[in-house]
Tab-separated table of C-alpha atoms in Angstrom:
chain	number	residue	atom	x	y	z
H	18	MET	CA	194.680	-45.793	34.002
H	19	LYS	CA	195.332	-42.781	36.925
H	20	TYR	CA	199.246	-44.283	36.760
H	21	ALA	CA	199.652	-43.918	33.580
H	22	CYS	CA	197.537	-40.489	32.866
H	23	VAL	CA	200.322	-39.102	35.721
H	24	ALA	CA	203.218	-40.120	33.406
H	25	ILE	CA	201.563	-38.845	30.343
H	26	ALA	CA	201.669	-35.424	32.266
H	27	LEU	CA	204.894	-35.240	33.575
H	28	LEU	CA	206.501	-36.254	30.633
H	29	SER	CA	204.576	-33.888	28.539
H	30	GLY	CA	206.142	-31.008	31.016
H	31	ALA	CA	205.696	-26.994	30.618
H	32	SER	CA	204.286	-26.366	27.280
H	33	ALA	CA	202.996	-22.873	26.087
H	34	PHE	CA	199.570	-25.051	25.378
H	35	THR	CA	199.416	-26.470	28.894
H	36	VAL	CA	196.821	-24.870	31.182
H	37	PRO	CA	198.273	-24.205	34.716
H	38	SER	CA	196.883	-26.130	37.495
H	39	THR	CA	197.720	-25.982	41.401
H	40	PRO	CA	196.239	-29.433	41.982
H	41	ALA	CA	197.751	-32.635	40.180
H	42	SER	CA	194.392	-34.285	40.346
H	43	SER	CA	193.047	-31.510	37.713
H	44	ALA	CA	196.652	-31.555	35.712
H	45	VAL	CA	195.707	-35.342	35.279
H	46	LYS	CA	192.354	-34.482	33.846
H	47	GLN	CA	193.193	-31.414	31.768
H	48	GLN	CA	195.990	-33.971	29.912
H	49	CYS	CA	194.350	-37.132	29.831
H	50	PRO	CA	191.377	-36.390	27.618
H	51	SER	CA	193.682	-34.402	25.360
H	52	ARG	CA	193.855	-35.816	21.756
H	53	LEU	CA	195.785	-33.168	20.142
H	54	SER	CA	197.505	-30.513	20.872
H	55	PRO	CA	196.714	-26.839	19.516
H	56	LEU	CA	200.660	-26.999	18.214
H	57	PHE	CA	200.126	-30.621	16.579
H	58	MET	CA	196.680	-29.567	14.650
H	59	GLY	CA	198.366	-26.355	13.295
H	60	ARG	CA	201.516	-28.814	11.970
H	61	ALA	CA	199.049	-31.073	10.548
H	62	ALA	CA	196.847	-28.591	8.570
H	63	ALA	CA	200.028	-26.799	7.529
H	64	VAL	CA	201.304	-30.173	6.082
H	65	ARG	CA	197.923	-30.605	4.379
H	66	ALA	CA	198.099	-26.652	2.624
H	67	ALA	CA	201.694	-27.204	1.583
H	68	THR	CA	200.706	-30.928	-0.181
H	69	LYS	CA	197.493	-29.599	-1.351
H	70	GLY	CA	199.142	-26.217	-3.030
H	71	LYS	CA	201.749	-28.598	-4.613
H	72	THR	CA	199.068	-30.651	-6.123
H	73	ASP	CA	197.110	-27.526	-7.136
H	74	ALA	CA	200.070	-26.226	-8.934
H	75	LYS	CA	201.017	-29.671	-10.668
H	76	LYS	CA	197.354	-29.753	-11.509
H	77	ALA	CA	197.869	-26.230	-13.016
H	78	LYS	CA	200.991	-26.559	-14.664
H	79	THR	CA	199.783	-30.052	-17.026
H	80	ASN	CA	196.705	-27.638	-17.642
H	81	GLY	CA	198.643	-25.090	-19.347
H	82	TYR	CA	201.036	-27.789	-20.929
H	83	TYR	CA	198.324	-29.646	-22.691
H	84	GLY	CA	196.381	-25.916	-23.703
H	85	LYS	CA	199.999	-25.128	-25.351
H	86	LYS	CA	200.653	-28.445	-27.002
H	87	ILE	CA	197.248	-28.284	-28.193
H	88	ILE	CA	197.610	-24.496	-29.529
H	89	MET	CA	200.361	-25.804	-30.993
H	90	ALA	CA	198.643	-29.139	-32.872
H	91	VAL	CA	196.173	-27.177	-34.342
H	92	LYS	CA	198.401	-24.401	-35.811
H	93	GLN	CA	200.990	-27.374	-37.212
H	94	GLY	CA	197.964	-29.725	-38.512
H	95	GLY	CA	195.861	-26.868	-39.852
H	96	SER	CA	192.443	-28.015	-38.237
H	97	PRO	CA	190.897	-27.630	-34.989
H	98	ASP	CA	188.676	-30.749	-36.011
H	99	PRO	CA	190.303	-33.618	-33.768
H	100	VAL	CA	189.108	-35.919	-36.822
H	101	ALA	CA	190.774	-34.501	-39.620
H	102	ASN	CA	193.565	-33.289	-37.828
H	103	ARG	CA	195.620	-36.642	-36.166
H	104	GLN	CA	197.851	-34.859	-34.185
H	105	LEU	CA	195.381	-32.949	-32.433
H	106	GLY	CA	193.313	-35.887	-31.956
H	107	GLU	CA	196.402	-37.455	-29.936
H	108	VAL	CA	197.321	-34.777	-27.973
H	109	ILE	CA	193.241	-34.557	-27.024
H	110	LYS	CA	193.468	-38.177	-26.162
H	111	ALA	CA	196.745	-37.533	-24.046
H	112	ALA	CA	194.943	-34.348	-22.688
H	113	LYS	CA	191.764	-36.207	-21.196
H	114	ALA	CA	194.582	-39.485	-19.938
H	115	ASN	CA	196.061	-36.579	-17.308
H	116	SER	CA	192.613	-35.665	-16.551
H	117	VAL	CA	192.662	-32.017	-18.302
H	118	PRO	CA	188.685	-30.522	-18.156
H	119	THR	CA	187.095	-31.123	-21.545
H	120	ASP	CA	186.451	-27.001	-20.663
H	121	ASN	CA	190.046	-26.064	-20.621
H	122	ILE	CA	190.415	-28.177	-24.166
H	123	ASN	CA	187.834	-26.621	-25.522
H	124	ARG	CA	189.022	-23.187	-24.902
H	125	ALA	CA	192.569	-24.304	-25.770
H	126	ILE	CA	191.009	-25.271	-29.253
H	127	LYS	CA	189.232	-21.747	-29.979
H	128	ARG	CA	192.150	-19.441	-28.798
H	129	ALA	CA	194.697	-21.533	-31.604
H	130	THR	CA	191.873	-20.354	-34.139
H	131	GLU	CA	192.663	-16.583	-32.611
H	132	LYS	CA	194.852	-15.080	-34.783
H	133	ASP	CA	197.115	-13.187	-31.774
H	134	ALA	CA	197.477	-16.896	-30.538
H	135	GLY	CA	201.650	-18.016	-29.748
H	136	ASP	CA	203.412	-20.293	-31.914
H	137	PHE	CA	204.641	-22.687	-29.490
H	138	THR	CA	207.801	-24.833	-30.212
H	139	GLU	CA	208.999	-27.546	-27.665
H	140	SER	CA	212.965	-28.035	-26.899
H	141	THR	CA	214.874	-29.158	-24.014
H	142	PHE	CA	218.044	-28.104	-21.947
H	143	GLU	CA	220.226	-29.747	-20.494
H	144	ALA	CA	222.437	-29.180	-16.709
H	145	TYR	CA	224.332	-30.217	-14.283
H	146	GLY	CA	223.726	-30.062	-10.537
H	147	HIS	CA	225.306	-30.693	-7.416
H	148	GLY	CA	227.064	-34.116	-6.625
H	149	GLY	CA	226.661	-35.735	-10.324
H	150	ALA	CA	223.160	-34.351	-10.795
H	151	SER	CA	222.132	-34.442	-14.434
H	152	PHE	CA	219.081	-32.336	-15.754
H	153	ILE	CA	217.365	-32.650	-18.302
H	154	ILE	CA	214.821	-29.532	-18.860
H	155	ASN	CA	211.530	-29.775	-21.202
H	156	VAL	CA	210.134	-26.377	-22.294
H	157	LEU	CA	207.086	-25.408	-24.630
H	158	SER	CA	207.370	-21.550	-25.379
H	159	ASP	CA	206.163	-18.886	-27.894
H	160	ASN	CA	209.292	-17.082	-27.280
H	161	ALA	CA	212.858	-18.928	-27.592
H	162	ASN	CA	214.348	-16.194	-26.165
H	163	ARG	CA	212.897	-15.656	-23.404
H	164	CYS	CA	212.782	-19.093	-22.548
H	165	THR	CA	216.536	-19.288	-23.052
H	166	ALA	CA	217.003	-16.603	-21.025
H	167	ASP	CA	215.033	-17.738	-17.692
H	168	VAL	CA	216.152	-21.367	-17.916
H	169	ARG	CA	219.872	-20.201	-17.865
H	170	SER	CA	219.473	-17.508	-15.036
H	171	THR	CA	217.494	-20.130	-13.242
H	172	VAL	CA	220.054	-22.688	-12.976
H	173	ASN	CA	223.134	-20.419	-12.651
H	174	LYS	CA	222.109	-18.416	-9.600
H	175	ASN	CA	220.931	-21.898	-7.820
H	176	GLY	CA	224.614	-23.140	-8.082
H	177	GLY	CA	224.354	-25.326	-11.819
H	178	LYS	CA	225.696	-25.456	-14.814
H	179	MET	CA	224.262	-25.725	-17.908
H	180	ALA	CA	225.695	-28.512	-20.174
H	181	GLU	CA	226.216	-28.322	-23.980
H	182	SER	CA	223.847	-30.182	-26.241
H	183	GLY	CA	224.102	-34.151	-26.465
H	184	SER	CA	226.484	-33.910	-23.116
H	185	VAL	CA	223.673	-35.235	-20.187
H	186	MET	CA	220.689	-36.771	-22.811
H	187	PHE	CA	222.749	-39.399	-24.193
H	188	MET	CA	222.344	-40.601	-20.605
H	189	TYR	CA	219.238	-41.079	-20.470
H	190	ASP	CA	216.817	-43.498	-22.504
H	191	LEU	CA	213.322	-42.048	-23.837
H	192	LYS	CA	210.364	-44.275	-22.687
H	193	GLY	CA	206.842	-44.439	-22.138
H	194	LYS	CA	205.438	-43.814	-18.963
H	195	VAL	CA	201.881	-44.268	-16.993
H	196	GLU	CA	201.124	-43.894	-13.467
H	197	VAL	CA	198.605	-45.351	-11.875
H	198	PRO	CA	197.641	-44.241	-8.164
H	199	THR	CA	197.378	-47.655	-7.390
H	200	VAL	CA	199.505	-51.315	-6.341
H	201	ILE	CA	199.148	-53.366	-10.031
H	202	ASP	CA	199.350	-56.914	-10.065
H	203	GLU	CA	202.339	-57.437	-12.657
H	204	GLU	CA	200.653	-60.987	-13.918
H	205	GLU	CA	197.481	-58.995	-14.540
H	206	LEU	CA	199.672	-56.468	-16.039
H	207	MET	CA	201.126	-58.464	-18.401
H	208	MET	CA	198.237	-60.686	-19.810
H	209	ALA	CA	196.572	-56.842	-20.005
H	210	ALA	CA	199.390	-55.907	-22.091
H	211	ILE	CA	199.501	-59.030	-24.322
H	212	ASP	CA	195.953	-58.671	-25.019
H	213	ALA	CA	196.712	-54.933	-26.167
H	214	ASP	CA	199.709	-55.804	-28.167
H	215	VAL	CA	202.493	-54.130	-26.242
H	216	ASP	CA	205.681	-56.549	-26.140
H	217	ASP	CA	207.885	-53.967	-23.925
H	218	MET	CA	206.663	-53.334	-20.648
H	219	GLU	CA	208.232	-52.823	-17.163
H	220	LEU	CA	206.654	-52.219	-14.108
H	221	ILE	CA	208.196	-50.480	-10.688
H	222	GLU	CA	206.651	-48.555	-7.627
H	223	GLY	CA	205.524	-45.486	-8.317
H	224	GLU	CA	207.184	-42.132	-6.034
H	225	GLU	CA	204.459	-42.268	-3.991
H	226	GLU	CA	203.568	-45.285	-1.693
H	227	GLY	CA	200.911	-47.437	-3.010
H	228	THR	CA	201.229	-45.978	-6.448
H	229	SER	CA	202.609	-47.623	-9.959
H	230	ILE	CA	204.720	-46.534	-12.797
H	231	VAL	CA	204.439	-48.897	-16.067
H	232	TYR	CA	207.717	-47.987	-18.585
H	233	THR	CA	206.794	-49.051	-22.485
H	234	ASP	CA	208.259	-48.047	-25.886
H	235	PRO	CA	206.889	-45.012	-26.477
H	236	LYS	CA	205.524	-45.851	-29.873
H	237	GLU	CA	203.502	-48.225	-27.226
H	238	THR	CA	202.250	-45.432	-24.506
H	239	GLY	CA	198.797	-45.079	-26.255
H	240	ALA	CA	198.582	-48.972	-26.101
H	241	MET	CA	199.899	-49.552	-22.882
H	242	PHE	CA	197.233	-46.824	-21.408
H	243	GLU	CA	194.700	-48.949	-23.146
H	244	ALA	CA	195.701	-52.156	-21.131
H	245	ILE	CA	195.694	-50.149	-17.870
H	246	LYS	CA	192.060	-49.075	-18.757
H	247	ALA	CA	191.447	-52.800	-19.629
H	248	MET	CA	192.280	-53.382	-16.194
H	249	GLY	CA	189.718	-50.711	-14.847
H	250	LEU	CA	192.753	-48.642	-13.275
H	251	GLU	CA	191.878	-45.582	-15.972
H	252	GLU	CA	190.558	-43.383	-12.960
H	253	GLY	CA	193.982	-40.925	-11.537
H	254	SER	CA	196.201	-42.849	-14.367
H	255	LYS	CA	198.438	-40.446	-16.567
H	256	MET	CA	200.365	-41.073	-19.413
H	257	SER	CA	203.405	-39.313	-21.024
H	258	LEU	CA	207.015	-39.861	-22.550
H	259	SER	CA	209.651	-39.628	-19.867
H	260	HIS	CA	213.532	-39.516	-20.051
H	261	VAL	CA	215.284	-42.373	-17.661
H	262	THR	CA	218.619	-42.137	-16.439
H	263	LYS	CA	220.681	-45.198	-17.255
H	264	ALA	CA	222.938	-44.299	-14.389
H	265	PRO	CA	221.321	-43.338	-11.577
H	266	VAL	CA	223.157	-41.265	-9.173
H	267	GLU	CA	222.891	-41.359	-4.977
H	268	CYS	CA	223.266	-37.336	-3.514
H	269	THR	CA	224.526	-36.441	-0.304
H	270	GLU	CA	221.201	-35.155	1.440
H	271	GLU	CA	222.995	-31.750	1.024
H	272	ASP	CA	223.458	-32.328	-2.529
H	273	PHE	CA	220.019	-33.636	-2.820
H	274	GLU	CA	218.074	-30.250	-1.403
H	275	LYS	CA	220.029	-28.225	-3.420
H	276	ASN	CA	219.358	-30.185	-6.616
H	277	MET	CA	215.827	-29.739	-5.623
H	278	ALA	CA	215.789	-26.094	-5.275
H	279	ILE	CA	216.936	-26.084	-8.844
H	280	ILE	CA	213.779	-28.216	-9.903
H	281	ASP	CA	211.939	-26.244	-7.944
H	282	ALA	CA	212.791	-22.990	-9.050
H	283	LEU	CA	212.961	-24.164	-13.160
H	284	GLU	CA	209.256	-25.618	-12.637
H	285	GLU	CA	207.972	-22.028	-11.688
H	286	LEU	CA	208.792	-21.139	-14.767
H	287	ASP	CA	205.962	-20.574	-17.608
H	288	ASP	CA	207.612	-22.219	-20.002
H	289	VAL	CA	209.123	-25.082	-18.665
H	290	ASP	CA	206.532	-27.956	-18.354
H	291	SER	CA	209.100	-30.726	-16.272
H	292	VAL	CA	212.809	-31.777	-14.995
H	293	GLU	CA	213.960	-35.003	-15.133
H	294	HIS	CA	216.706	-36.031	-12.874
H	295	ASN	CA	219.270	-38.605	-12.525
H	296	MET	CA	219.141	-38.745	-8.813
H	297	SER	CA	217.912	-42.144	-7.229
H	298	ASN	CA	217.134	-40.795	-3.732
């Protein structure tokens, strides 16, 4: 044990956080009991803070998106009653599936009945990135001119290029998407899907380790989510519609970083709800 501690002390070398000591036995005594250096603890805290910041931002984006969707549904459906207004009922169902707080939902419904509530419309923009990457930019805005100017400016400033309508979209399929924060057994999922009358289903690994994504026909998204609920996996699961590329592209590390900079900048815009891409890395 003594030699192991001495080896650790020697390998550690001079550090800004090592307390100088003349006797070797004292140095060993100081080095061995140490579990985490202040530098390591600082980095770990920074990583946790950054991760939490991204999670909070994503949650706020989701809440804002469904707030606008609810306002749009109330105005288009002509009623704040989700029973009488089927469109509103479906939006509320999706909002709850994506963990939007009930208070947020009720505030959005109330806001929709006010005279100065904005008239929101959905639209998409298409763009090219670096190394063969392409983007579908989904927006929900009450000011089309402002939204168009912001999206174009952001893409151009970050080295991307706006594309003509349809020149990117044809390379993607629109699918229903259910994200589940755990690994799903495919056979169990298949049985639950059959019970829920879901005909089209594809199970893949999620973007984060230990998660799953289920793709289905857009019309069967709600039924697929009910199947997930029947499996007891409702908590933390989310459903949405997503454009999935038919031809994934693997970019160089440099191009990938540039493309992610475009995506991050776009997602900071209030009118942009999500950005989908064809990168496989």
